[in-house]
Amino acid sequence: MPEIRVTPLGAGQDVGRSCILVSIGGKNVMLDCGMHMGFNDDRRFPDFSYITRNGRLTDFLDCVIISHFHLDHCGALPYFSEMVGYDGPIYMTHPTQAICPILLEDYRKIAVDKKGEANFFTSQMIKDCMKKVVAVRLHQTVQVDEELQIKAYYAGHVLGAAMFQIKVGSESVVYTGDYNMTPDRHLGAAWIDKCRPNLLITESTYATTIRDSKRCRERDFLKKVHETVERGGKVLIPVFALGRAQELCILLETFWERMNLKAPIYFSTGLTEKANHYYKLFITWTNQKIRKTFVQRNMFEFKHIKAFDRAFADNPGPMVVFATPGMLHAGQSLQIFRKWAGNEKNMVIMPGYCVQGTVGHKILSGQRKLEMEGRQVLEIRMQVEYMSFSAHADAKGIMQLVGQAEPESVLLVHGEAKKMEFLKQKIEQEFRVNCYMPANGETVTLPTSPSIPVGISLGLLKREMAQGLLPDAKKPRLLHGTLIMKDSNFRLVSSEQALKELGLAEHQLRFTCRVHLHDSRKEQETAMRVYSHLKSLLKDHCVQHLPDGSVTVESILIQAAAHSEDPGTKVLLVSWTYQDEELGSYLTSLLKKGLPPAPSGGS
Amino acid sequence: MAAHLKKRVYEEFTKVVQQQEEVTTKKLRLTKPSKSAALHIDLCKATSPADALQYLLQFARKPVEAESVEGVVRILLEHYYKENDPSVRLKIASLLGLLSKTAGFSPDCIMDDAINILQNEKSHQVLAQLLDTLLAIGTKLSENQAIQMRIVDVACKHLTDTSHGVRNKCLQLLGNLGSLEKSVTKDAEGVAVRDVQKIIGDYFSDQDPRVRTAAIKAMLQLHERGLKLHQTIYNQACKLLSDDYEQVRSAAVQLIWVVSQLYPESIVPIPSSNEEIRLVDDAFGKICHMVSDGSWVVRVQAAKLLGSMEQVSSHFLEQTLDKKLMSDLRRKRTAHERAKELYSSGEFSSGRKWGDDAPKEEVDTGAVNLIQSGACGAFVHGLEDEMYEVRIAAVEALCMLAQSSSSFAEKCLDFLVDMFNDEIEEVRLQSIHTMRKISNNITLREDQLDTILGVLEDSSRDIREALHELLCCANVSTKEGIHLALVELLKNLAKYPTDRDSIWKCLKFLGSRHPTLVLPLVPELLSTHPFFDTAEPDMDDPAYIAVLVLIFNAAKSCPTMPALFSDHTFRHYAYLRDSLSHLVPALRLSGRKLASSAVSPNIMPQEDPSHQFLQQSLERVYSLQHLDPQGTQELLEFTIRDLQRLGELQSELAGVADFSAAYLRCQLLLIKALQEKLWNVAAPLYLKQSDLASAAAKQIMEETYKMEFMYSGVENKQVVIIHHMRLQAKALQLIVTARTTRGVDLLFGMCEKFLQEVDFFQRCFIADLPHLQDSFVDKLLDLMPRLITSKPAEVVKILQTMLRQSTFLHLPLPEQIHKASATIIEPAGESDNPLRFTSGLVVALDVDATLEHVQDPQSTVKVQVLYPDGQAQMIHPKPADFRNPGPGRHRLITQVYLSHTAWTEPCQVEVRLLLAYNSNSRIPKSPWMEGGEISTQAETGIEGTIPFSKSVKVYIMPKPTRR
């Protein structure tokens, strides 16, 4: 029985360390290869020894697919390919291929240089790993080998994020990665056609949330910034380098443009500048507005946003600064925060979630006095705002995608178990499909009934069509032919052709049956009676009385003979070929019932 | 037959050669019949299919006259039978279709041939094309039931074809020609009644999506032709909503909409429950669901159609704006709800706190419905869509629904306000316009007003002006709201001083709509103090004027307000009332003797008598036409003077008065010209005085063009009279020329041309001729056969007598008539600083003008620049430069590029607006021409222009290039 097996090595009932193994049609595919942000030990990477204890991974995996450049989806890639050892192809989209190494390098720097970890992958390993990458375009069908093919769909979320369809023969799996069903300022919405996969593996970060419209949040954000700037205050927006930062930049840039504002906007340098470069490059991956206007002006070529210099923080007058990192726990954003916190005209806007223990979390939860290192107490007078801009699909979005793709079953990953439970129940209830939510290491097995294509010769098809009416999609039709299985392909041909091809002689199969009749008359007369009887019954068949005394109905032969022992009984010999089985058996049953009372007696 | 044909053809062909030396104007007309000949020869010459195809393509570029169509068709058919190459047959088939559309040709004669060749055709493509030809024939002969029946039969026969193209065409035929009434079909020799709907419905499940689409389209076509669709189609169409192909879904959405409009009240069951709902509600739910379809084409279609479903129950309608929010399975309130709550609790604009939007109560997991079954949240999705096309469609739909339901209008307000922040300007603009349209139904809350006013700082002028328009008709609930609006508008004024006029106008309406809210603000706004006199503000400050405009307009309906004014306010009022009388209304100021208050405000209520006066004076003119010439002239002169004065006094009658005056002036000129004693004098003596008559003719021509093109609302019956007057002027011109010139050649041409004009007149206005009893044209047409054969001298003589005998035609007045006018706002023409630029290079001059009552300004309004050296330049503004801020009003904001060689000193150029016209645009177009690309040039050609704005002088100075 063919089946699809799915085993999450990470992201099963969990967020982070996305890594899912899929076996489909005898092919093994690994989807994503991420790290976990919550751990610093071995648990941060997926347990690749699950795949094979000894022996090379390359022999077991046909390909690896990376959905987008976030570290929880690609962070373990150099470790996996260079340190564990994998030489097969790695598929990702062009933007992911471009941005991924920057983030990996940054991650490595923090882990090795700042935390001083040993036995971590090196820069060279990142480079070597990236050499194994094969870039794919949207909607391009890539033939991994003769049977396995993959295809990328647009997913929104971040630049270059893609959903992948993995197809072997007629079986297919769609993996969504992270996606967003509502467009934002720089990216469009995820889209998939009605590909009807056997299984849809979808993320479920916001399985129990239905979000408000993005516009209100944007408007609030802009209004806050605008008001502060008009008052002459300074606005600090702590961000992570990629993704949301670009969205907010575009948002502010267009607003400044629209409203003719003059206050400067700064962006802390480094990583982001490199990333902005790629955003400028991959215009086709952005949303309608940016795509349409880039001929006049590339939206990522910011007119109002300039690079930040440390000295600017002390400049008088209003300004807006984007600074990393996003949770105010270290670095430039914290420095600026300390400088500006004392003035009530200023404002800090946290655009994302903050982990407990960080300064960001403290100020969001309402602390107005912070103890800094050196027993300094920092009093916060500036306004603190929270503005959530998340790029994951909410529960409605997930349902919408399931509705669009029409899968046979759904599998949830990348979410919390309790929330998944709710969504699972909803999906089963509303789409009436099976829904799974395996934990890490747990395997889900899905039996499939793949359809097998059979080639049919045109001659046969036309001949069969000529016999009946037009084919009707709703009714099955009976068709006579010979099925030839040769070299793992199937063909349906007419029997004559099959015989010719296989070099066989035609055999004829005849059935013969004796029917006893009580009739004292002569054989000829009996035959005559049988003839007239059948003639009256079978109006639309050709019934003939041959001169030698036998009766034929089409190709069926009936002969009457006297019984050797009992002269009062006549034996009818009925003989037909295999092709006329239906009519033949009908005739015998008819004759077994006996002939009608002799009309001759009356005449 | 063929031999005969050929003979005829050659005959025609040879005729052309003979006619070569004819007058140039006639040559063109006579070459046309030879088309069939040339075609025949070409086709015979063609050696290969490619050749033949080339000839046919060439042939198709030129129009064919109705008389020669049949010959051409015969030749084409002859070749069709002989032709082996399907591509040539295809082209012939398509030509047959085009030819059968020719006006004045009845295609029933080629019907048999077409059906005949259809039966023997093997190529699917050619078959499809032939069916298309049949469609053309069928639509041409739409009255002939028998032919339609035959064509429908043919279509049904080919419905089983294996090619989708053929099936498509068959369905199209059925949709366009399928019989509407069954009774008629029954009569026709008992042919089995074909249920067209049933046949088309069967193809809803065709295997080819293109055929399915065609089937739905055919069904829609039936509906358009007035056949009532069965309700059973509804279920079939609903199934098609989940089709794999977007064009099918898109068409299915339309079909569902149609059915829902036909049977809004019938009841349909809800599947998987035993409840029942109204069909229109069910359809609404289904279309709403399509707003989150995978294909944006379908989404646009669905969003558009939602707007026109007005019979939907209100709770379904309100669901479209509803999206239950939740977070971690707990119910959450939307930002809109929170804003409303904040407002109602009296607290305004609180800072956002962390956890402000913290979810409240637990949600019952079973009750949450994640799929929007029904209408839930359709507009929330539509307005958030990725494609701006969908968003615009959704905004439009919101607008239409809100206009019909005030409670819905109230609810959708928050969403519209959100759209003011869209990333695409078009969407923002559209939502502002929408808001304006529904503003009668709503009152703005302060927080909403705040958001709206935020947009005033937008750098786009269109957005700001649209917003001003919106504020003109907005209802504000509190005095703080008014204050806020004023403050923001003044900020806007400071930032963009060019918005001055628009802001003043906005404040005028704001004030007159909310007098009671303005009242408590007055002391603050005028910064008066109960004890101290404050400094008198600067009278020229636009911001101060803005405040005064607001206050004075509010004071108009609030008599207690003037008591709060200080002395200088009254002085300023008097000044503004004079200088900006369109913005400042007349106030009744008790106890104050101001010059302005003396101006009698009683002009307005006299409307009826003045209209009567107009009617009477016109009646008088028309009835007294048999007076002696002297009396008629005097009467006309007086009436023209009266009308002109009336137009000046009564702005609403200005259009009618001017229009009638122009007509009377034409008549007066004509009479005067004919009254000249000199007509009897022998020609040689006449020379000197002819100036007057020919000048009159010229002036009449000008006037008629103005009458025809400068007034909006002119109907066909007026156009006839105008053209008639023009014809008379042309006749006059002819007579004058005949008198003054000697040579016959010139006269010959002119006569010819004049007769063509008459012919043209007859063709254009054949339907109106009966109304022109006893007129010049009437008599002219009677004598037409004689005129054609007579010599020019004779023609002139006849014309002269007829001109004198012809009666004065009564000009029926149209209901609504307005004279087109334009005012150039910018450049203002006040600047003393010349615009300097280097000669040879260009300088861009911003032109901003308002146009009133101009029809189709995109194609007619031009900008003219006159240089001091007499050189004139005409600039065609881009269609995008025109905005349409209100009915009958347009705004032109464009840039004009000036350039000239170097001057020694600055000088003024004149800029003015022209109205271009082309009287030939009234000629009915032939279908043959539509297909080709040839005719476009004639369409866009400009025959002449009428200046319709005052010219503005701009000081420029092209400097010599420095080397």
Short mmCIF file of C-alpha atoms in Angstrom, two decimals, chain A residues 409-567:
data_model
loop_
_atom_site.label_atom_id
_atom_site.label_comp_id
_atom_site.label_asym_id
_atom_site.label_seq_id
_atom_site.Cartn_x
_atom_site.Cartn_y
_atom_site.Cartn_z
CA SER A 409 -5.65 15.96 4.70
CA VAL A 410 -3.92 18.63 6.75
CA LEU A 411 -0.96 18.47 9.12
CA LEU A 412 -0.24 21.25 11.59
CA VAL A 413 3.26 22.28 12.64
CA HIS A 414 4.93 25.41 14.01
CA GLY A 415 2.50 26.20 16.80
CA GLU A 416 1.59 25.38 20.35
CA ALA A 417 -0.14 22.07 21.03
CA LYS A 418 -3.11 23.57 22.83
CA LYS A 419 -3.83 26.04 20.09
CA MET A 420 -3.36 23.43 17.40
CA GLU A 421 -6.00 21.30 19.06
CA PHE A 422 -8.58 23.99 18.46
CA LEU A 423 -7.63 24.53 14.85
CA LYS A 424 -7.49 20.79 14.20
CA GLN A 425 -11.03 20.41 15.44
CA LYS A 426 -12.17 23.32 13.27
CA ILE A 427 -10.50 22.01 10.15
CA GLU A 428 -11.97 18.55 10.61
CA GLN A 429 -15.36 20.02 11.24
CA GLU A 430 -15.50 22.49 8.40
CA PHE A 431 -13.58 20.82 5.59
CA ARG A 432 -14.30 17.22 6.61
CA VAL A 433 -10.71 16.18 6.07
CA ASN A 434 -8.32 14.44 8.43
CA CYS A 435 -6.04 16.70 10.40
CA TYR A 436 -2.87 15.65 12.20
CA MET A 437 -0.60 17.38 14.67
CA PRO A 438 2.36 15.13 15.41
CA ALA A 439 4.86 15.97 18.15
CA ASN A 440 8.57 16.01 17.41
CA GLY A 441 9.75 12.55 16.46
CA GLU A 442 6.24 11.21 16.03
CA THR A 443 5.46 9.78 12.62
CA VAL A 444 2.21 10.23 10.78
CA THR A 445 1.44 7.67 8.09
CA LEU A 446 -1.08 8.44 5.44
CA PRO A 447 -2.24 5.75 3.07
CA THR A 448 -2.72 7.05 -0.41
CA SER A 449 -4.40 5.62 -3.42
CA PRO A 450 -2.40 7.03 -6.24
CA SER A 451 -4.07 7.04 -9.61
CA ILE A 452 -2.17 5.22 -12.29
CA PRO A 453 -2.25 6.74 -15.73
CA VAL A 454 -2.91 4.33 -18.55
CA GLY A 455 -2.24 5.19 -22.17
CA ILE A 456 -4.90 4.29 -24.67
CA SER A 457 -4.48 4.01 -28.40
CA LEU A 458 -6.42 6.58 -30.33
CA GLY A 459 -7.87 3.98 -32.63
CA LEU A 460 -9.41 2.09 -29.78
CA LEU A 461 -10.77 5.22 -28.17
CA LYS A 462 -12.36 6.39 -31.38
CA ARG A 463 -13.82 2.97 -32.05
CA GLU A 464 -15.35 2.80 -28.62
CA MET A 465 -16.63 6.33 -28.87
CA ALA A 466 -18.31 5.64 -32.16
CA GLN A 467 -20.30 2.84 -30.54
CA GLY A 468 -21.89 4.89 -27.84
CA LEU A 469 -22.91 8.43 -27.22
CA LEU A 470 -20.48 11.11 -26.21
CA PRO A 471 -18.53 10.38 -23.06
CA ASP A 472 -20.31 11.74 -20.06
CA ALA A 473 -18.15 12.87 -17.20
CA LYS A 474 -20.60 11.58 -14.64
CA LYS A 475 -21.12 8.03 -15.89
CA PRO A 476 -18.45 5.34 -16.09
CA ARG A 477 -18.27 3.58 -19.42
CA LEU A 478 -17.44 0.00 -20.19
CA LEU A 479 -14.68 -0.49 -22.68
CA HIS A 480 -13.22 -3.65 -24.14
CA GLY A 481 -9.51 -3.81 -24.59
CA THR A 482 -6.30 -5.38 -23.46
CA LEU A 483 -4.11 -3.91 -20.76
CA ILE A 484 -0.42 -4.30 -21.49
CA MET A 485 2.04 -3.68 -18.68
CA LYS A 486 5.51 -3.21 -20.03
CA ASP A 487 8.51 -1.41 -18.51
CA SER A 488 6.39 0.06 -15.72
CA ASN A 489 4.03 1.78 -18.05
CA PHE A 490 0.51 0.80 -18.88
CA ARG A 491 -1.24 0.77 -22.18
CA LEU A 492 -4.73 -0.08 -23.20
CA VAL A 493 -4.95 -1.44 -26.73
CA SER A 494 -7.44 -3.42 -28.75
CA SER A 495 -7.09 -7.19 -28.41
CA GLU A 496 -6.02 -7.68 -32.01
CA GLN A 497 -3.19 -5.26 -31.61
CA ALA A 498 -2.18 -6.85 -28.33
CA LEU A 499 -2.00 -10.22 -30.00
CA LYS A 500 0.04 -8.79 -32.79
CA GLU A 501 2.43 -7.04 -30.47
CA LEU A 502 2.95 -10.00 -28.24
CA GLY A 503 3.15 -12.38 -31.19
CA LEU A 504 0.47 -14.71 -29.92
CA ALA A 505 -2.07 -16.61 -31.91
CA GLU A 506 -5.72 -16.03 -31.24
CA HIS A 507 -7.53 -18.78 -29.40
CA GLN A 508 -11.22 -19.24 -29.54
CA LEU A 509 -13.12 -20.24 -26.49
CA ARG A 510 -16.51 -21.81 -26.98
CA PHE A 511 -19.06 -22.79 -24.43
CA THR A 512 -21.38 -25.61 -25.14
CA CYS A 513 -24.44 -26.56 -23.26
CA ARG A 514 -27.06 -29.25 -23.61
CA VAL A 515 -30.65 -28.55 -22.91
CA HIS A 516 -33.14 -31.38 -22.61
CA LEU A 517 -36.56 -30.81 -24.05
CA HIS A 518 -39.60 -33.00 -23.79
CA ASP A 519 -40.69 -33.16 -27.35
CA SER A 520 -41.72 -36.24 -29.16
CA ARG A 521 -41.59 -34.73 -32.58
CA LYS A 522 -38.82 -34.97 -35.06
CA GLU A 523 -35.59 -33.08 -34.75
CA GLN A 524 -36.40 -30.79 -37.66
CA GLU A 525 -39.70 -29.88 -36.22
CA THR A 526 -38.20 -29.22 -32.83
CA ALA A 527 -35.64 -27.00 -34.46
CA MET A 528 -38.41 -25.25 -36.29
CA ARG A 529 -40.28 -24.67 -33.05
CA VAL A 530 -37.20 -23.37 -31.36
CA TYR A 531 -36.65 -21.07 -34.32
CA SER A 532 -40.10 -19.58 -34.24
CA HIS A 533 -40.01 -19.28 -30.47
CA LEU A 534 -36.74 -17.40 -30.49
CA LYS A 535 -37.76 -15.35 -33.46
CA SER A 536 -40.79 -14.09 -31.58
CA LEU A 537 -38.78 -13.31 -28.46
CA LEU A 538 -35.57 -11.81 -29.81
CA LYS A 539 -36.84 -9.18 -32.10
CA ASP A 540 -33.66 -7.15 -32.44
CA HIS A 541 -31.33 -10.08 -33.03
CA CYS A 542 -30.71 -11.89 -36.20
CA VAL A 543 -32.27 -15.34 -35.87
CA GLN A 544 -31.79 -17.71 -38.77
CA HIS A 545 -32.84 -21.21 -39.65
CA LEU A 546 -30.11 -22.85 -41.61
CA PRO A 547 -30.81 -25.47 -44.25
CA ASP A 548 -28.96 -28.17 -42.27
CA GLY A 549 -31.59 -27.88 -39.56
CA SER A 550 -29.63 -25.85 -37.07
CA VAL A 551 -30.68 -22.45 -35.72
CA THR A 552 -28.33 -19.51 -35.31
CA VAL A 553 -28.82 -16.45 -33.19
CA GLU A 554 -26.07 -14.06 -34.24
CA SER A 555 -23.06 -16.31 -33.84
CA ILE A 556 -24.70 -18.77 -31.45
CA LEU A 557 -25.46 -22.16 -32.83
CA ILE A 558 -28.35 -24.35 -31.70
CA GLN A 559 -28.77 -27.88 -32.90
CA ALA A 560 -31.47 -30.32 -32.04
CA ALA A 561 -30.78 -34.04 -31.76
CA ALA A 562 -32.78 -36.99 -30.56
CA HIS A 563 -31.88 -38.41 -27.20
CA SER A 564 -30.09 -41.69 -27.59
CA GLU A 565 -32.12 -43.40 -24.87
CA ASP A 566 -35.36 -41.57 -24.57
CA PRO A 567 -36.97 -40.74 -27.90
#
